[in-house]
Amino acid sequence: GAGVSQSPSNKVTEKGKDVELRCDPISGHTALYWYRQSLGQGLEFLIYFQGNSAPDKSGLPSDRFSAERTGGSVSTLTIQRTQQEDSAVYLCASSLTDYSGNTIYFGEGSWLTVV
Amino acid sequence: GQQVMQIPQYQHVQEGEDFTTYCNSSTTLSNIQWYKQRPGGHPVFLIQLVKSGEVKKQKRLTFQFGEAKKNSSLHITATQTTDVGTYFCAGNYGNKLVFGAGTILRVKS
């Protein structure tokens, strides 16, 4: 597609429920990233995919968070048993290969509110 | 761990005044990138600096990368109301892009 597409754009969920956030990167981009941004805060790195593999999962905050990428394209970030502190904007980004020398393009984000 | 410190957190300037935000890393960076996020929007890539001591300009924006590749700055000359937003630096450590906390810029007209 023309840009990085994320869905849903907004999600309100009850504490304890599971949520899935989807990212469709720019066509042809092999690198995909997930970041989290809490209200008024900076960008917190979650995970990075190169193709379907995740060489760096160090940012996932707990074992309730997982992510996968299939077909070298779409990625899903899953949060199990959501907590109120999970409320944030989850931003997906993609780039042609990897960080070095490549522009990273962000999606509009998925706004998650846990009530 | 790898951390990028960015200051100031917030700056409110009069239209026409200059603005600068600074980023510092405790370890050497492969490169540094700068992003702008408008209120309610998502980060948009501005520029990447790779070489030690590099200086790049984009109209009223001047970006610098320190000689030791551990610090960087973004300077805006004669701010305009369209400059409002949060400016993030992002340090590339080769295997991870670590964002600074951002500097929020507000411009009074």
Short mmCIF file of C-alpha atoms in Angstrom, two decimals:
data_model
loop_
_atom_site.label_atom_id
_atom_site.label_comp_id
_atom_site.label_asym_id
_atom_site.label_seq_id
_atom_site.Cartn_x
_atom_site.Cartn_y
_atom_site.Cartn_z
CA GLY A 1 0.00 0.00 0.00
CA ALA A 2 0.89 3.66 -0.12
CA GLY A 3 1.70 3.89 3.56
CA VAL A 4 1.82 1.86 6.74
CA SER A 5 -1.68 0.85 7.67
CA GLN A 6 -2.76 0.00 11.20
CA SER A 7 -6.00 -1.32 12.61
CA PRO A 8 -7.98 -0.75 14.64
CA SER A 9 -7.33 2.97 14.87
CA ASN A 10 -9.07 3.06 18.24
CA LYS A 11 -9.81 0.27 20.69
CA VAL A 12 -11.42 0.41 24.10
CA THR A 13 -11.24 -2.84 26.01
CA GLU A 14 -11.98 -4.09 29.47
CA LYS A 15 -9.17 -4.96 31.80
CA GLY A 16 -8.28 -8.63 31.49
CA LYS A 17 -9.37 -9.02 27.89
CA ASP A 18 -6.99 -9.84 25.04
CA VAL A 19 -6.43 -7.45 22.13
CA GLU A 20 -4.87 -7.83 18.71
CA LEU A 21 -3.39 -4.93 16.80
CA ARG A 22 -2.61 -5.27 13.14
CA CYS A 23 0.02 -3.62 10.98
CA ASP A 24 0.28 -3.71 7.21
CA PRO A 25 3.66 -2.28 6.20
CA ILE A 26 4.58 -0.54 2.99
CA SER A 27 4.80 -3.08 0.20
CA GLY A 28 8.33 -4.34 -0.25
CA HIS A 29 9.57 -3.24 3.16
CA THR A 30 11.33 -6.10 4.89
CA ALA A 31 11.81 -4.41 8.25
CA LEU A 32 8.89 -3.80 10.59
CA TYR A 33 8.90 -2.20 14.03
CA TRP A 34 6.46 -1.80 16.87
CA TYR A 35 6.71 1.11 19.28
CA ARG A 36 4.49 2.26 22.12
CA GLN A 37 3.80 5.84 23.06
CA SER A 38 2.02 6.71 26.26
CA LEU A 39 0.23 10.05 26.50
CA GLY A 40 2.74 12.87 26.20
CA GLN A 41 5.67 10.48 26.34
CA GLY A 42 8.39 9.37 23.99
CA LEU A 43 8.51 6.30 21.82
CA GLU A 44 9.20 3.02 23.56
CA PHE A 45 10.70 0.28 21.39
CA LEU A 46 8.85 -3.04 21.56
CA ILE A 47 10.02 -5.35 18.80
CA TYR A 48 11.70 -5.40 15.40
CA PHE A 49 11.12 -7.85 12.55
CA GLN A 50 13.41 -8.54 9.64
CA GLY A 51 11.26 -10.61 7.31
CA ASN A 52 9.32 -12.99 9.52
CA SER A 53 11.93 -13.28 12.23
CA ALA A 54 12.36 -11.01 15.22
CA PRO A 55 16.06 -10.44 15.93
CA ASP A 56 15.21 -8.03 18.71
CA LYS A 57 12.33 -8.65 21.10
CA SER A 58 14.00 -6.92 23.98
CA GLY A 59 11.42 -4.18 24.29
CA LEU A 60 8.38 -6.34 24.96
CA PRO A 61 7.36 -5.27 28.48
CA SER A 62 6.09 -8.63 29.72
CA ASP A 63 5.12 -12.11 28.62
CA ARG A 64 1.59 -10.81 28.05
CA PHE A 65 2.92 -9.17 24.90
CA SER A 66 3.69 -11.12 21.76
CA ALA A 67 4.02 -10.34 18.10
CA GLU A 68 4.27 -12.26 14.91
CA ARG A 69 4.75 -11.52 11.28
CA THR A 70 3.70 -13.77 8.46
CA GLY A 71 4.58 -13.80 4.78
CA GLY A 72 7.09 -11.04 5.40
CA SER A 73 4.23 -8.61 5.43
CA VAL A 74 1.41 -8.20 7.95
CA SER A 75 2.27 -8.19 11.64
CA THR A 76 0.05 -8.68 14.66
CA LEU A 77 0.81 -7.44 18.16
CA THR A 78 -1.17 -9.32 20.79
CA ILE A 79 -1.65 -8.18 24.35
CA GLN A 80 -3.13 -10.78 26.66
CA ARG A 81 -4.98 -10.03 29.89
CA THR A 82 -4.75 -6.29 29.30
CA GLN A 83 -3.97 -3.96 32.19
CA GLN A 84 -4.70 -0.27 32.53
CA GLU A 85 -1.02 0.55 32.16
CA ASP A 86 -1.19 -0.94 28.66
CA SER A 87 -3.23 2.10 27.55
CA ALA A 88 -1.15 3.87 24.92
CA VAL A 89 -0.77 4.45 21.22
CA TYR A 90 0.84 1.49 19.53
CA LEU A 91 2.80 2.62 16.51
CA CYS A 92 3.98 0.38 13.73
CA ALA A 93 6.68 1.41 11.29
CA SER A 94 8.45 -0.12 8.36
CA SER A 95 11.57 0.46 6.33
CA LEU A 96 13.07 -0.95 3.18
CA THR A 97 15.70 -3.10 4.86
CA ASP A 98 16.77 -2.20 8.36
CA TYR A 99 17.64 0.79 10.48
CA SER A 100 20.89 1.71 8.86
CA GLY A 101 20.44 4.35 6.21
CA ASN A 102 16.76 3.71 5.67
CA THR A 103 13.91 6.04 6.34
CA ILE A 104 11.39 4.61 8.75
CA TYR A 105 7.75 5.28 7.96
CA PHE A 106 5.20 5.23 10.75
CA GLY A 107 1.56 4.30 10.63
CA GLU A 108 -1.14 6.41 12.24
CA GLY A 109 -1.13 4.22 15.31
CA SER A 110 -3.67 2.19 17.23
CA TRP A 111 -5.01 4.02 20.27
CA LEU A 112 -5.66 1.48 23.01
CA THR A 113 -7.63 2.34 26.12
CA VAL A 114 -8.01 -0.27 28.84
CA VAL A 115 -10.86 0.47 31.24
CA GLY B 1 21.70 0.25 28.54
CA GLN B 2 21.39 2.28 25.40
CA GLN B 3 19.70 5.52 26.19
CA VAL B 4 19.22 8.81 24.40
CA MET B 5 18.66 11.86 26.55
CA GLN B 6 16.86 14.78 24.95
CA ILE B 7 16.47 18.29 26.32
CA PRO B 8 14.56 20.44 26.89
CA GLN B 9 11.31 18.57 27.47
CA TYR B 10 9.27 21.57 26.52
CA GLN B 11 9.83 24.98 24.96
CA HIS B 12 7.41 27.80 24.35
CA VAL B 13 8.75 30.51 22.03
CA GLN B 14 7.46 33.66 20.42
CA GLU B 15 7.00 33.39 16.67
CA GLY B 16 10.22 34.51 15.02
CA GLU B 17 12.46 33.34 17.84
CA ASP B 18 14.93 30.52 17.40
CA PHE B 19 14.60 27.05 18.94
CA THR B 20 17.11 24.31 19.66
CA THR B 21 16.74 20.77 20.98
CA TYR B 22 19.67 18.59 22.01
CA CYS B 23 20.25 14.86 22.18
CA ASN B 24 22.98 12.99 24.00
CA SER B 25 23.97 9.35 24.03
CA SER B 26 26.35 7.71 26.49
CA THR B 27 27.73 5.50 23.72
CA THR B 28 28.70 6.07 20.12
CA LEU B 29 25.91 5.98 17.59
CA SER B 30 25.92 4.50 14.10
CA ASN B 31 23.75 7.39 13.01
CA ILE B 32 21.03 9.62 14.37
CA GLN B 33 17.64 10.38 12.95
CA TRP B 34 15.22 13.20 13.65
CA TYR B 35 11.44 13.00 13.56
CA LYS B 36 8.61 15.49 13.95
CA GLN B 37 5.26 14.58 15.40
CA ARG B 38 2.43 17.06 15.02
CA PRO B 39 -0.20 17.10 17.79
CA GLY B 40 -2.41 14.06 17.33
CA GLY B 41 -0.27 12.74 14.51
CA HIS B 42 2.43 10.15 14.08
CA PRO B 43 6.19 10.69 13.85
CA VAL B 44 7.45 11.73 10.45
CA PHE B 45 11.05 11.29 9.42
CA LEU B 46 12.98 14.53 8.92
CA ILE B 47 16.60 13.59 8.36
CA GLN B 48 19.42 11.17 9.11
CA LEU B 49 22.98 12.13 10.06
CA VAL B 50 25.73 9.57 9.63
CA LYS B 51 29.15 11.21 9.54
CA SER B 52 31.07 12.63 12.46
CA GLY B 53 30.62 16.40 12.58
CA GLU B 54 27.98 16.35 9.88
CA VAL B 55 25.76 19.41 9.41
CA LYS B 56 22.65 19.38 7.25
CA LYS B 57 20.13 22.08 6.53
CA GLN B 58 16.50 21.93 5.52
CA LYS B 59 15.27 25.48 4.95
CA ARG B 60 15.11 26.96 8.48
CA LEU B 61 16.18 23.70 10.17
CA THR B 62 19.83 22.93 10.88
CA PHE B 63 20.87 19.50 12.10
CA GLN B 64 24.27 18.70 13.60
CA PHE B 65 25.99 15.48 14.58
CA GLY B 66 28.81 15.73 17.07
CA GLU B 67 32.40 14.83 16.32
CA ALA B 68 32.25 11.86 18.70
CA LYS B 69 28.89 10.74 17.25
CA LYS B 70 27.35 10.87 20.70
CA ASN B 71 25.32 14.05 20.47
CA SER B 72 23.18 15.92 18.03
CA SER B 73 21.12 19.07 17.80
CA LEU B 74 18.26 20.48 15.80
CA HIS B 75 18.05 24.24 15.46
CA ILE B 76 15.09 26.09 13.98
CA THR B 77 15.67 29.68 12.91
CA ALA B 78 12.80 32.17 13.13
CA THR B 79 10.11 29.75 14.25
CA GLN B 80 6.68 29.78 12.67
CA THR B 81 3.38 28.47 13.99
CA THR B 82 3.67 25.57 11.56
CA ASP B 83 6.73 24.37 13.51
CA VAL B 84 4.65 23.32 16.51
CA GLY B 85 4.91 19.69 17.51
CA THR B 86 7.22 17.28 19.23
CA TYR B 87 10.70 16.76 17.85
CA PHE B 88 12.30 13.40 18.53
CA CYS B 89 15.83 12.29 17.97
CA ALA B 90 16.45 8.58 17.50
CA GLY B 91 19.84 7.05 18.03
CA ASN B 92 20.81 4.09 15.91
CA TYR B 93 23.00 1.64 17.82
CA GLY B 94 23.28 -0.68 14.86
CA ASN B 95 20.68 -3.14 16.03
CA LYS B 96 18.15 -0.84 17.62
CA LEU B 97 16.70 2.60 17.15
CA VAL B 98 16.24 4.28 20.50
CA PHE B 99 14.12 7.40 20.64
CA GLY B 100 14.69 10.34 22.92
CA ALA B 101 11.77 11.53 25.03
CA GLY B 102 11.12 14.39 22.61
CA THR B 103 10.96 18.13 22.90
CA ILE B 104 7.54 19.74 22.68
CA LEU B 105 7.64 23.04 20.81
CA ARG B 106 4.86 25.58 21.13
CA VAL B 107 4.96 28.83 19.17
CA LYS B 108 3.08 31.96 20.23
CA SER B 109 1.93 34.16 17.39
#
